Coordinates of C-alpha atoms in Angstrom, one line a residue:
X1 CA 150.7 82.0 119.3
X2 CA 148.4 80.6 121.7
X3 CA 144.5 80.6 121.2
X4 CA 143.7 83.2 123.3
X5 CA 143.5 85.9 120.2
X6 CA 144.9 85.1 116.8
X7 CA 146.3 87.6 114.1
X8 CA 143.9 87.7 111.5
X9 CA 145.0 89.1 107.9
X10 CA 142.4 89.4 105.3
X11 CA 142.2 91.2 101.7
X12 CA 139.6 92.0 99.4
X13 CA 139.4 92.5 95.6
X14 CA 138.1 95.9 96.2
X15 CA 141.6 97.6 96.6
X16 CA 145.0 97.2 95.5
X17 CA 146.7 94.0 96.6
X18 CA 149.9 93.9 98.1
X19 CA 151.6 91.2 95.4
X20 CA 152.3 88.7 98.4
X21 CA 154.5 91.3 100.3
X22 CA 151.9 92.3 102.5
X23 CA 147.6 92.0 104.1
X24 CA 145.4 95.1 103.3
X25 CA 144.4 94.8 106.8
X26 CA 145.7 93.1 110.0
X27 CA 143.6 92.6 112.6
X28 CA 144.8 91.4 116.1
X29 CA 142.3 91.9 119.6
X30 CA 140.6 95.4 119.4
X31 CA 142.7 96.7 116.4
X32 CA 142.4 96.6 112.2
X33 CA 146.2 98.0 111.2
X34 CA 146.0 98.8 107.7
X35 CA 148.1 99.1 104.5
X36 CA 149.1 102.3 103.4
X37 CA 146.6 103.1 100.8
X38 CA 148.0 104.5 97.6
X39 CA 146.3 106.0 94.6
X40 CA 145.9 103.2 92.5
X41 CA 142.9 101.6 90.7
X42 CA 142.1 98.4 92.1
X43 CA 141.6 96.9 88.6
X44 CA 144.3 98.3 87.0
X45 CA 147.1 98.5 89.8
X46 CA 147.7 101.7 88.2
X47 CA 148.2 106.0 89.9
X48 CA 144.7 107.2 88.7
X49 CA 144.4 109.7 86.7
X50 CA 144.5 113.4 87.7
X51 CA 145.7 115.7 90.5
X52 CA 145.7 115.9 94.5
X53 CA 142.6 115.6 94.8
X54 CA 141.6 112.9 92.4
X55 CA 144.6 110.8 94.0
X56 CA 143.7 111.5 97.4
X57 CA 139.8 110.7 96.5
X58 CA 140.9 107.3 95.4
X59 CA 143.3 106.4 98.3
X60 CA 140.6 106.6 100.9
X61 CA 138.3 104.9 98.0
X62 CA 140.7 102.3 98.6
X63 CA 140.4 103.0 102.3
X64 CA 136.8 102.3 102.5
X65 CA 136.6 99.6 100.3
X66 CA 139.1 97.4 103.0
X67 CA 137.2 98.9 105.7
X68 CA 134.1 97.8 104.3
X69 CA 135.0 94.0 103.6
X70 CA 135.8 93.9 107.3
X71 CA 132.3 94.5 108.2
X72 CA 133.0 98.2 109.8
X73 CA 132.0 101.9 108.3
X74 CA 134.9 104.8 108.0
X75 CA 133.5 106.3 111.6
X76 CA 135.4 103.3 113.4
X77 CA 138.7 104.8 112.1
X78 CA 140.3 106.2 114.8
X79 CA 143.8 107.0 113.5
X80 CA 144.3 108.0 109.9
X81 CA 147.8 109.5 108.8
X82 CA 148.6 111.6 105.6
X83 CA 151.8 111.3 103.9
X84 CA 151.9 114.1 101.2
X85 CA 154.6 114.6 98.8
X86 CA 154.2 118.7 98.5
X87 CA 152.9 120.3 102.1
X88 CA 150.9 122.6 99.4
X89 CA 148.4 119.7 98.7
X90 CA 147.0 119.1 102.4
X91 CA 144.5 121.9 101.6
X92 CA 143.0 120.2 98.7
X93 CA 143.6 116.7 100.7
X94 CA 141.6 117.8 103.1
X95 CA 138.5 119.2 101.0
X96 CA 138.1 115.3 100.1
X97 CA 139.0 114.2 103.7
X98 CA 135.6 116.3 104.8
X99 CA 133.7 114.1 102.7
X100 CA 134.4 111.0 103.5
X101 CA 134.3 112.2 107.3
X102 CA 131.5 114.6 107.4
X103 CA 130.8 114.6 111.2
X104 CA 133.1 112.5 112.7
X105 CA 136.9 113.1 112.7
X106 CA 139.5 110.5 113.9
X107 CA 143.2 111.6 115.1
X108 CA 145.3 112.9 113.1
X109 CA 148.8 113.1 111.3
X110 CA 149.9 115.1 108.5
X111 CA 153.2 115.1 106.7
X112 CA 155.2 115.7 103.8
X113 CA 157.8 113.1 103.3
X114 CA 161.0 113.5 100.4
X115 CA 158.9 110.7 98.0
X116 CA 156.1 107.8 97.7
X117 CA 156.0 104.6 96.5
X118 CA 155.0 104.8 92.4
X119 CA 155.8 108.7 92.4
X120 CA 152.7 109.2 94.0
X121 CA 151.7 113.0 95.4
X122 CA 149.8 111.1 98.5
X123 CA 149.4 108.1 100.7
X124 CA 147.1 107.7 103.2
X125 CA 146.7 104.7 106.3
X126 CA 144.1 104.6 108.8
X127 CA 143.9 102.3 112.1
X128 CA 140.4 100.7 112.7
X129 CA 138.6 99.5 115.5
X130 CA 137.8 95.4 116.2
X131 CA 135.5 95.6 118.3
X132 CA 134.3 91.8 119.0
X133 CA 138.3 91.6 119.5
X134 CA 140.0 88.3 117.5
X135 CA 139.5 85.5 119.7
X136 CA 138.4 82.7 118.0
X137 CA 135.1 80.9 118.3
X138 CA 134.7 83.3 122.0
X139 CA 132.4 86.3 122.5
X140 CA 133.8 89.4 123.7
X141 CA 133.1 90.5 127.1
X142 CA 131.0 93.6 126.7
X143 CA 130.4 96.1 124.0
X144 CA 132.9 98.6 123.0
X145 CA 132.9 102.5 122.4
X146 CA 135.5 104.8 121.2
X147 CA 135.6 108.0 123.7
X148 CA 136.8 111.2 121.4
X149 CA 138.4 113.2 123.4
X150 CA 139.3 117.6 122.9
X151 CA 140.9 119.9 125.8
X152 CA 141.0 123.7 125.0
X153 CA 144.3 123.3 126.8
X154 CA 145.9 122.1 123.7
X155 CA 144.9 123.1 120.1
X156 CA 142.0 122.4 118.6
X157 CA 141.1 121.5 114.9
X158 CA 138.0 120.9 112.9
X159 CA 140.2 117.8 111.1
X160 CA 140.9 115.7 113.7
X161 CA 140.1 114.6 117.5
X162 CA 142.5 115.2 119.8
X163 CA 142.6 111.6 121.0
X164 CA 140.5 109.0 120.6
X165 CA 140.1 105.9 122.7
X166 CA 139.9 102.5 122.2
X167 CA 140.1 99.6 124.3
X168 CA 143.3 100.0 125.8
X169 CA 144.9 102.4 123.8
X170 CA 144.7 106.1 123.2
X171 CA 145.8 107.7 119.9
X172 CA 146.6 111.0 119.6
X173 CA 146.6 113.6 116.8
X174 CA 150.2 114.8 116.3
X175 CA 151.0 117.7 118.0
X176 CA 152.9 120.9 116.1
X177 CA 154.3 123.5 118.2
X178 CA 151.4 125.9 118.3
X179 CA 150.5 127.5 121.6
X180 CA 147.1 126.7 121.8
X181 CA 145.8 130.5 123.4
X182 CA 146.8 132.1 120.1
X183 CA 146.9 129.3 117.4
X184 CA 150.0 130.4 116.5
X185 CA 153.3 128.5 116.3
X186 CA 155.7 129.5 119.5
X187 CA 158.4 131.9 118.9
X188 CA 161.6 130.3 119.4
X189 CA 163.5 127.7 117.5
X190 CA 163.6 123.6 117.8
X191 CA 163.9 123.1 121.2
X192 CA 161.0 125.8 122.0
X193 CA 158.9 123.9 119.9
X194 CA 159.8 120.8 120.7
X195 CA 158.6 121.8 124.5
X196 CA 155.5 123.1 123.3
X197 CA 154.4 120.4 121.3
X198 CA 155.5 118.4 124.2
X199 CA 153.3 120.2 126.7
X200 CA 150.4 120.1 124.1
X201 CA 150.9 116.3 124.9
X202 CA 150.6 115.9 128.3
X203 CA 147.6 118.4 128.2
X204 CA 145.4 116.3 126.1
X205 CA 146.3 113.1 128.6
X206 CA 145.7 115.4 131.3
X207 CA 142.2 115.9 130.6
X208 CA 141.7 112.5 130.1
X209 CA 143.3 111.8 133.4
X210 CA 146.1 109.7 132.0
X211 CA 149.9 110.0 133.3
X212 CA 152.5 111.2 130.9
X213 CA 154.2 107.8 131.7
X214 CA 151.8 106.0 130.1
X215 CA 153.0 106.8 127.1
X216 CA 153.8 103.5 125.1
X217 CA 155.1 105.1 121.5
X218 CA 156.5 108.4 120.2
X219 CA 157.0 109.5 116.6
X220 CA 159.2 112.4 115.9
X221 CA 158.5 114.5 112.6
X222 CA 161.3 116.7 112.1
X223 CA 162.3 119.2 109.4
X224 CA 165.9 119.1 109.7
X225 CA 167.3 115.7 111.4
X226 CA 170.6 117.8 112.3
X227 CA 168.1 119.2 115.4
X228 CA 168.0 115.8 117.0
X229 CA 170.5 116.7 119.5
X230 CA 168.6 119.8 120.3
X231 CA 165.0 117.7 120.7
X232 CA 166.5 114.9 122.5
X233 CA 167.8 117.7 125.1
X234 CA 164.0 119.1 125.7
X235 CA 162.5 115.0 125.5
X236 CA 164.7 114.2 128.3
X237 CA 163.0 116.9 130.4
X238 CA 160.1 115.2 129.7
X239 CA 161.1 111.5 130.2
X240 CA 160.5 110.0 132.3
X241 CA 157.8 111.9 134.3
X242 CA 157.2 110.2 137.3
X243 CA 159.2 109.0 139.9
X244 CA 158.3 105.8 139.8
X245 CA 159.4 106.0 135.9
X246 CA 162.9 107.6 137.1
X247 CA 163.3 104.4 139.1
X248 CA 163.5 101.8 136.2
X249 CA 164.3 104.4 133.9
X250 CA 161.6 104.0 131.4
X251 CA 161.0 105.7 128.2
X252 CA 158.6 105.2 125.9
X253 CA 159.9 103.1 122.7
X254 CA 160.8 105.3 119.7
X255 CA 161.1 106.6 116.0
X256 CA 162.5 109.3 114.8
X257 CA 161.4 110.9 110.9
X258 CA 162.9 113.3 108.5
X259 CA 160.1 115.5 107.2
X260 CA 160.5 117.4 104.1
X261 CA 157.6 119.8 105.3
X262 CA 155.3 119.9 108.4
X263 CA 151.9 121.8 108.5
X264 CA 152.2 125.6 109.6
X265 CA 156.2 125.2 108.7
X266 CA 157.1 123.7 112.2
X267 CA 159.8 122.3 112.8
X268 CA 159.0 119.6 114.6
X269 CA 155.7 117.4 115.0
X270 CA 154.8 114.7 117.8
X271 CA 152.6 112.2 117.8
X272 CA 152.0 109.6 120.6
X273 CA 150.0 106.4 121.1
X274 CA 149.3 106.1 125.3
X275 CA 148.1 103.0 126.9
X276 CA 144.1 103.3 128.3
X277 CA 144.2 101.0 131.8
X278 CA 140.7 100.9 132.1
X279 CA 139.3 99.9 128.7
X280 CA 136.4 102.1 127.2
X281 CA 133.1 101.4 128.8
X282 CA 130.9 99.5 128.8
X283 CA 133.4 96.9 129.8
X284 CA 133.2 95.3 132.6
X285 CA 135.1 97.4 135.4
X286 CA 138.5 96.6 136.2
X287 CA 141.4 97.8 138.2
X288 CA 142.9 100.6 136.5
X289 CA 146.7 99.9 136.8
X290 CA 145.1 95.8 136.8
X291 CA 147.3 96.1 133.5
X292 CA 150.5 97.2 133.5
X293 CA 153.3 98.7 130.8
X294 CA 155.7 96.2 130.0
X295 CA 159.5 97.6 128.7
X296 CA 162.1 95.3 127.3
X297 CA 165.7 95.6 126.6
X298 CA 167.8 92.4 125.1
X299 CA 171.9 92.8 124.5
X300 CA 171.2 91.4 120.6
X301 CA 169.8 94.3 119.3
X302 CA 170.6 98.4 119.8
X303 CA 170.1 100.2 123.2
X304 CA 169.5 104.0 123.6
X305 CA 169.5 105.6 126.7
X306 CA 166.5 107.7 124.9
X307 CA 163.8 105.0 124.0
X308 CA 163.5 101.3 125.2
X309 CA 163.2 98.8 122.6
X310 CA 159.9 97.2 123.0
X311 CA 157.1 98.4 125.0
X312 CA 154.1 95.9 125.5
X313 CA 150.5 96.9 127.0
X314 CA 147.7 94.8 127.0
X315 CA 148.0 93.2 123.4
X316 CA 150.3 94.7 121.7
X317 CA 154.5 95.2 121.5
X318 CA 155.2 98.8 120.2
X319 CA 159.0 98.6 119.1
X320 CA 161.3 101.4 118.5
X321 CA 162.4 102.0 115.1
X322 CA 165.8 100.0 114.5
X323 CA 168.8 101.6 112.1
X324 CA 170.8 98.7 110.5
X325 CA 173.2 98.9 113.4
X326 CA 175.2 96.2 114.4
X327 CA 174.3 95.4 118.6
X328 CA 178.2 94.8 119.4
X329 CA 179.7 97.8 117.7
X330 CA 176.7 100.2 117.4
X331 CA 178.1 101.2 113.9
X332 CA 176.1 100.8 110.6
X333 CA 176.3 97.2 108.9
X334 CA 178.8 97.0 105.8
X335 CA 177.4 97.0 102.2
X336 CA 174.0 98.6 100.7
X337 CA 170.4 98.9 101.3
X338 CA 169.9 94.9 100.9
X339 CA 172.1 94.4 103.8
X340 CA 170.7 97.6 105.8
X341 CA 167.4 95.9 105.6
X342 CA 168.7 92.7 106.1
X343 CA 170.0 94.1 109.7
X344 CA 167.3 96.0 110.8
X345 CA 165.3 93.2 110.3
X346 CA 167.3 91.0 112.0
X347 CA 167.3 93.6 115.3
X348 CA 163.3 93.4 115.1
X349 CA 163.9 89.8 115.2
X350 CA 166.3 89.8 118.5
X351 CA 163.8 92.0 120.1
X352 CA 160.2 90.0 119.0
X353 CA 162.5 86.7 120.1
X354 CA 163.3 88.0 123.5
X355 CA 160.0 88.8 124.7
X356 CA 158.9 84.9 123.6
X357 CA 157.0 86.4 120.2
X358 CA 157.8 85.3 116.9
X359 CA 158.0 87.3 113.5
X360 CA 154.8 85.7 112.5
X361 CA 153.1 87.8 115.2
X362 CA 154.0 91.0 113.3
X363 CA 150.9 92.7 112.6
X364 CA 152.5 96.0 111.1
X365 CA 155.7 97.4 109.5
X366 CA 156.9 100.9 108.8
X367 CA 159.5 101.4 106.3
X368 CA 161.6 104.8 106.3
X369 CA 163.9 104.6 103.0
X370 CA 166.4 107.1 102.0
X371 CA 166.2 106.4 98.2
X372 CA 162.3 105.1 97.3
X373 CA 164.1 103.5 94.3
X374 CA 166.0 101.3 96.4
X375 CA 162.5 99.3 97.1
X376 CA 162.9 96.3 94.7
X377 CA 166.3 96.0 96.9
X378 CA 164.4 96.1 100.3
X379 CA 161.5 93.5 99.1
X380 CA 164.0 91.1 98.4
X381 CA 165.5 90.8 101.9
X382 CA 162.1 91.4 103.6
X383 CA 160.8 88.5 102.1
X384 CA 163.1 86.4 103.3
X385 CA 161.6 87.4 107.0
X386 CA 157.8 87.7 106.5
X387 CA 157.5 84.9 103.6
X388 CA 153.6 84.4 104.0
X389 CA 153.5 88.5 103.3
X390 CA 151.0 89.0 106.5
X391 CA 152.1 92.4 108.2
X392 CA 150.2 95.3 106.8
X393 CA 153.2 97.7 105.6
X394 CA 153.9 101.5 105.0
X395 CA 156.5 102.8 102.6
X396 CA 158.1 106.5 102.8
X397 CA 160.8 108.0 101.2
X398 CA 162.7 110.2 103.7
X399 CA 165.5 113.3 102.9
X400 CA 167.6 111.4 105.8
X401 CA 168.0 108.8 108.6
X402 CA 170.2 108.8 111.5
X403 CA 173.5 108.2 111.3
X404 CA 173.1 108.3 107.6
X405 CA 171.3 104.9 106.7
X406 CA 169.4 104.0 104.2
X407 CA 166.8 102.2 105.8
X408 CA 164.8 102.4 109.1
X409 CA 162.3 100.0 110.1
X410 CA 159.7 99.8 112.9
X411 CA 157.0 97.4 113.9
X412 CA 153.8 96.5 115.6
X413 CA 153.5 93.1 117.2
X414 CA 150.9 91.1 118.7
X415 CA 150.4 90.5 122.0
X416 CA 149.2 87.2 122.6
X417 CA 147.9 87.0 126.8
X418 CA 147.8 90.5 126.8
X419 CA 150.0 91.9 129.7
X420 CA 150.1 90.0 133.0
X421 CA 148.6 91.2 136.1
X422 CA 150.4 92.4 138.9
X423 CA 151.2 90.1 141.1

């Protein structure tokens, strides 16, 4: 890393602790990635007691508390996502969300996955602003704003913004299938909903004015992970866009979730993170397309014709999610979970190396595991990769994985000069 911006990981007493695996909060330039936040009392490390609601009350407890030791209030969240182990719940999730957002509302993402860490019924993370950015011992040019953004062209909810800007990225709320004239879900089966929650996409970054190319990251939710085929024939009608995408090919990196439920009973849910050229004002102005969307292939780690292994723009590397494929055979790693993990890990490796980063500029990891109880398993090979335990880390239990794994990793890395210029 040079000095230009450092990745800064920081914990407080206030919430759980991650036992050396991993940072309540990473914060790198503009962005605070946090730890999934799960029920537990901070002094006891233990599920508190009660319901739904009493557990979801104390995850975003835990939630303000890191927010808080970082000098910043809950309205500077402008991502949060809700993993819920019963679809049922999100109604009585949501009666506590209201109060802990009672007039602002960040983006959005709700989902029920197959099981949580500790048995737990919810788990919630949230994505902060940074505004003075992590550049040590500099002052950051210009104050910064988030910009909320809703379009009546895609649908609406009381919940959650649309998208919300920061600095250079956009996040937006995932999108179900719903068509956004009625409210309702479109008739039709995957690939009809897929399209539709497609389109509900590229509305929102059309009335921010933002090319569909710009997207940098796409997460799949689906209900039944036989109807990838059937997504992946609508996404390709989508991707790329442009024709100056169709020229190098480009397609936004990747991951791809089983859901055991979705809101509304979709079948599929999207969400997307886009890159913001300009910055939110008042920055200084600057060229618009004076920072440009960086996509990286290397031969040492899986290729798909569908998503491009690394994707930087301005300060941060959004990588696809990597299966514990090995790169010369494209066929699944022999032995269990340990090994799995071993080789996922080992492609985010091949991928960080060959854009110059190193694993120590991690700033986020998101594990997908097919058996929760095989966690004890998956800790003891991670370590072995992020000894000093500074990413900020997610945990799901998932019904299944592509081609049948047992683990699935993805990761957020730090940029360290930002994105070059054009020439």
């Amino acid at each position: 890393m040079s000095n230009y911006n450092a990745v800064s990981a920081r914990n407080t007493e206030n919430a759980p602790n991650g036992n050396g695996l991993y940072s309540q909060t990473v914060a790198f330039s503009h962005y605070n990635y946090l730890s999934a936040q799960l029920p537990l009392d901070p002094k006891t490390g233990k599920l508190v007691a009660g319901g739904i609601m009493e557990q979801a009350e104390q995850s975003f407890k835990n939630i303000k508390a890191i927010v808080d030791s970082i000098d910043h209030v809950m309205s500077d969240i402008v991502r949060i996502t809700v993993f819920v182990k019963d679809i049922k719940d999100v109604d009585a999730v949501d009666e506590v969300y209201k109060t802990f957002f009672p007039t602002y509302v960040p983006s959005r993402t709700t989902v029920a996955v197959a099981a949580l860490p500790m048995d737990a019924l919810v788990q919630i993370e949230a994505v902060v602003s940074h505004g003075e950015g992590t550049i040590p011992n500099a002052p950051q040019a210009g104050d910064l704003i988030k910009l909320t953004n809703n379009t009546a062209n895609a649908p609406t909810s009381s919940l959650s913004t649309q998208t919300v800007s920061f600095s250079h990225y956009n996040n937006l709320s995932a999108q179900l299938p719903i068509d956004p004239q009625t409210g309702r879900l479109v008739a039709g089966g995957v690939k009809e909903q897929t399209a539709q929650a497609l389109k509900n996409i590229k509305a929102i970054l059309e009335s921010i004015d933002v090319p569909f190319d710009d997207i940098v990251k796409i997460n799949i939710f689906l209900k039944n992970l036989s109807d990838t085929e059937a997504v992946n024939e609508v996404y390709t009608t989508f991707f790329p866009d442009s024709a100056i995408a169709r020229a190098v090919a480009y397609v936004p990196a990747r991951t791809t979730v089983a859901a055991s439920a979705l809101p509304m009973d979709a079948l599929v849910q999207i969400e997307a993170v886009v890159s913001h050229g300009d910055g939110t004002p008042p920055q200084a102005v600057e060229d618009r397309h004076g920072i440009v969307i960086w996509a990286n292939n290397t031969e040492n780690a899986p290729k798909s014709s569908l998503s491009t292994q690394t994707v930087a723009f301005s300060h941060y590397n959004h990588l696809s999610a990597q299966l514990p494929l090995d790169p010369k055979t494209g066929e699944l790693v022999a032995g269990g979970v340990k090994e799995q993990t071993e080789q996922s890990l080992k492609n985010i490796k091949a991928i960080v190396e060959s854009i110059d980063h190193a694993m120590d500029d991690v700033v986020k990891v998101n594990i997908f595991l097919k058996n929760i109880a095989d966690m004890d398993a998956v800790d003891e090979a991670y370590k072995t990769f992020f000894p000093g335990g500074v990413p900020a880390r997610r945990t799901v239990g998932v019904s299944a994985l592509p081609k049948d794994a047992l683990v699935q990793i993805d990761v957020i890395v730090a940029n360290a000069e930002g994105t070059p210029r054009k020439a």
